[in-house]
Tab-separated table of C-alpha atoms and ligand atoms in Angstrom:
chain	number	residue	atom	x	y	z
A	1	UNK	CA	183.074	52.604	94.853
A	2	UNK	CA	182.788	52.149	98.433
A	3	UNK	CA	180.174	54.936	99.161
A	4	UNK	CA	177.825	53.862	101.700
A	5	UNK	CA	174.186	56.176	100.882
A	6	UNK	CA	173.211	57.545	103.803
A	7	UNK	CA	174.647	56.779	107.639
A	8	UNK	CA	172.331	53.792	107.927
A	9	UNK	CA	174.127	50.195	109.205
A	10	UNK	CA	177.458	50.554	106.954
A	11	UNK	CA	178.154	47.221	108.234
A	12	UNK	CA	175.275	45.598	107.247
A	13	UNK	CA	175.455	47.195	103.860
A	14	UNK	CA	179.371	46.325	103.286
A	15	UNK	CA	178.710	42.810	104.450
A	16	UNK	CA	175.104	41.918	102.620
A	17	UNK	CA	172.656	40.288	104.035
A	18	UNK	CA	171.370	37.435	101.244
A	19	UNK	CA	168.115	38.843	99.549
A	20	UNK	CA	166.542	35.777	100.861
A	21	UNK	CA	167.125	36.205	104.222
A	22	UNK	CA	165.898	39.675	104.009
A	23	UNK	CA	162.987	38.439	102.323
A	24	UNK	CA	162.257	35.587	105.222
A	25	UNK	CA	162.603	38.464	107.661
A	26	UNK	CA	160.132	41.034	106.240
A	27	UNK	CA	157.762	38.766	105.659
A	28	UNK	CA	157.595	37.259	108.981
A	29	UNK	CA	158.980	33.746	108.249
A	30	UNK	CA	161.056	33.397	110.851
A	31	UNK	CA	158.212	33.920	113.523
A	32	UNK	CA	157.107	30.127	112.433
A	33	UNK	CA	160.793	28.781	110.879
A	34	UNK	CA	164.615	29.673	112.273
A	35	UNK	CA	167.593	28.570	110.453
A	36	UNK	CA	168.714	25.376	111.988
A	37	UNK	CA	166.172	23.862	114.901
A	38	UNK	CA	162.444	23.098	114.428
A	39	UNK	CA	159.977	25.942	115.863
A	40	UNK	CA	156.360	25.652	114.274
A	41	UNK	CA	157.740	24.928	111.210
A	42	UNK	CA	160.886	22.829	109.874
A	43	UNK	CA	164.473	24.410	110.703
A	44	UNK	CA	165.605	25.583	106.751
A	45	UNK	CA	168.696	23.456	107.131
A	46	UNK	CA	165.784	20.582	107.363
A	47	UNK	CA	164.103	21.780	104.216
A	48	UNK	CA	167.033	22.492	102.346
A	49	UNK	CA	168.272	18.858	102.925
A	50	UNK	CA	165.350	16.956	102.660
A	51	UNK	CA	165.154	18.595	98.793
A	52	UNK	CA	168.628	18.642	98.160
A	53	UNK	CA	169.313	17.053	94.295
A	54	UNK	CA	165.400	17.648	93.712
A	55	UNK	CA	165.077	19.529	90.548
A	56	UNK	CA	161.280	20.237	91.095
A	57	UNK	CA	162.096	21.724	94.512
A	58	UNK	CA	162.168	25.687	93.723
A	59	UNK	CA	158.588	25.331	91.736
A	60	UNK	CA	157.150	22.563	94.285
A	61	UNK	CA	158.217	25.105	97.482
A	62	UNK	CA	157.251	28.174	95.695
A	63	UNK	CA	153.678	27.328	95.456
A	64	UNK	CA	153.604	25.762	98.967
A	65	UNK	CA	155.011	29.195	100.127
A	66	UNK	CA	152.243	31.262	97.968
A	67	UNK	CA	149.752	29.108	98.966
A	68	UNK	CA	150.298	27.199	101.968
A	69	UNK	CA	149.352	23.399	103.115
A	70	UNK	CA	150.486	21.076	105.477
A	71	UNK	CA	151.203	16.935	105.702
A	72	UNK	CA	154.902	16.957	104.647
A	73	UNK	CA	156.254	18.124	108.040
A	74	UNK	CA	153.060	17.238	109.864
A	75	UNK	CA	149.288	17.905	110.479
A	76	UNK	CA	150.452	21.986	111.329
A	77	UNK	CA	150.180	24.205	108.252
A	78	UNK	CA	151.912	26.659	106.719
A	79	UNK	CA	149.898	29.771	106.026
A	80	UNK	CA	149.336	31.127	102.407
A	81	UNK	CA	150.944	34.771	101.316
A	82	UNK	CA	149.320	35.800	98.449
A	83	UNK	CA	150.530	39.133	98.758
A	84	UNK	CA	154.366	38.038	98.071
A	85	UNK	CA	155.494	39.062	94.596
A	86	UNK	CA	156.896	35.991	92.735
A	87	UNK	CA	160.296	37.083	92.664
A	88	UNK	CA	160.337	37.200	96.644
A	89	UNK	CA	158.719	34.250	96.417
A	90	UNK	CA	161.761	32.448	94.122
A	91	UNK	CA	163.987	34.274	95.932
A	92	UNK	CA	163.287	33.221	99.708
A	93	UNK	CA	162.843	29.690	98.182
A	94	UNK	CA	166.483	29.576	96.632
A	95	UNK	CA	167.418	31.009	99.864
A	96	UNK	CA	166.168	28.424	101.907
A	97	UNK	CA	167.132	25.464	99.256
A	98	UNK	CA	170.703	26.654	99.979
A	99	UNK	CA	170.492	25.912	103.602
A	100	UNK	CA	169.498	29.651	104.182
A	101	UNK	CA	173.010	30.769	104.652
A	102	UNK	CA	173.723	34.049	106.336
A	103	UNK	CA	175.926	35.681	103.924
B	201	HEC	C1	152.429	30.311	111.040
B	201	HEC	C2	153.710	29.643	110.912
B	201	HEC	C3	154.479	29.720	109.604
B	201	HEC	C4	154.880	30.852	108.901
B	201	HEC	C5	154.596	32.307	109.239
B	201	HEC	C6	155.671	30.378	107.799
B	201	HEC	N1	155.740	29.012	107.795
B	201	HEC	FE1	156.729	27.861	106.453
B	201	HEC	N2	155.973	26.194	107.321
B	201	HEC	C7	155.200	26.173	108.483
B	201	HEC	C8	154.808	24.809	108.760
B	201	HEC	C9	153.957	24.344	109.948
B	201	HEC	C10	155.375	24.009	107.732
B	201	HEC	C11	155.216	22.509	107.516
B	201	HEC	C12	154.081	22.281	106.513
B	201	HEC	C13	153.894	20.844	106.140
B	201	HEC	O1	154.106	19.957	106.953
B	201	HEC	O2	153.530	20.584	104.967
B	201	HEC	C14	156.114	24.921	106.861
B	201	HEC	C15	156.832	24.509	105.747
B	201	HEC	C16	157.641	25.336	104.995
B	201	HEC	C17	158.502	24.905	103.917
B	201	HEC	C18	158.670	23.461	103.439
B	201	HEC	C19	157.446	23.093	102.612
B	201	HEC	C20	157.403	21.661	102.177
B	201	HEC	O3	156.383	21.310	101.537
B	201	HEC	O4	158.321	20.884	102.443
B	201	HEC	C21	159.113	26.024	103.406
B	201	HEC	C22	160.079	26.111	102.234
B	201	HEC	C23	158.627	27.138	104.166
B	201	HEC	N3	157.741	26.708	105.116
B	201	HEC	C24	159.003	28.444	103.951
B	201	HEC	C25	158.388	29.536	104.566
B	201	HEC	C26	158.612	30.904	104.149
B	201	HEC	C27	159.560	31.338	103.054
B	201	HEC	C28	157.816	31.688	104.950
B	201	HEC	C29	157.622	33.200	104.882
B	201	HEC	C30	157.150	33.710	103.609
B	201	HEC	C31	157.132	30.795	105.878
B	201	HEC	N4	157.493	29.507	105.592
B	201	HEC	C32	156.266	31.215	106.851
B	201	HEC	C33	154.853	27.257	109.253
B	201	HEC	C34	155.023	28.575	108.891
């Protein structure tokens, strides 16, 4: 209908940010990962190809995401969030399985 609610960031809300992206942000993922170049973590563009045609993927990265571990990138970890729901949880993962795209 092309009624924005509210006056807040109309052109964030026509253009729509992926849920996984706002996911990654709000959950303070991209303090340790960014989109394409290595911080603490691997880039997502590293992740996303490194998986890419692996079925297991979304389940494998789901549970690393809920419950952290290290020794696939190197000896750093990634932390646990236990507090995620599991749909954030799919969702970032699809996200970042699809090179974490910005729209
Ligand atoms: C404190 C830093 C830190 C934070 C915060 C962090 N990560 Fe990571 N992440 C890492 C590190 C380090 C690795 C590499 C782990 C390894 O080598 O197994 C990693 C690996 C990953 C991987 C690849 C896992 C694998 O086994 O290949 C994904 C996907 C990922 N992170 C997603 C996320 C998401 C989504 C969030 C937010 C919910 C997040 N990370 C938050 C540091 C972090």
């Amino acid at each position: 209908m092309g009624v924005l609610i509210g006056g807040l960031a109309p052109q964030a809300q026509a253009a729509g940010p992926p849920a996984g992206q706002r996911i990654a942000l709000a959950n303070a993922c991209m303090g340790c990962h960014a989109v394409d170049r290595k911080l603490v973590g691997p880039s997502f563009e590293q992740v996303a190809a490194k998986y890419k045609g692996d079925a297991r993927a979304p389940a494998k990265l789901a549970h690393k995401v809920k419950d952290g571990g290290s020794g696939v990138w190197g000896m750093i970890p990634m932390p646990a969030h236990p507090k995620m729901s599991d749909a954030d949880v799919r969702a970032v993962v699809d996200w970042v399985l699809q090179g974490a795209p910005s729209r």
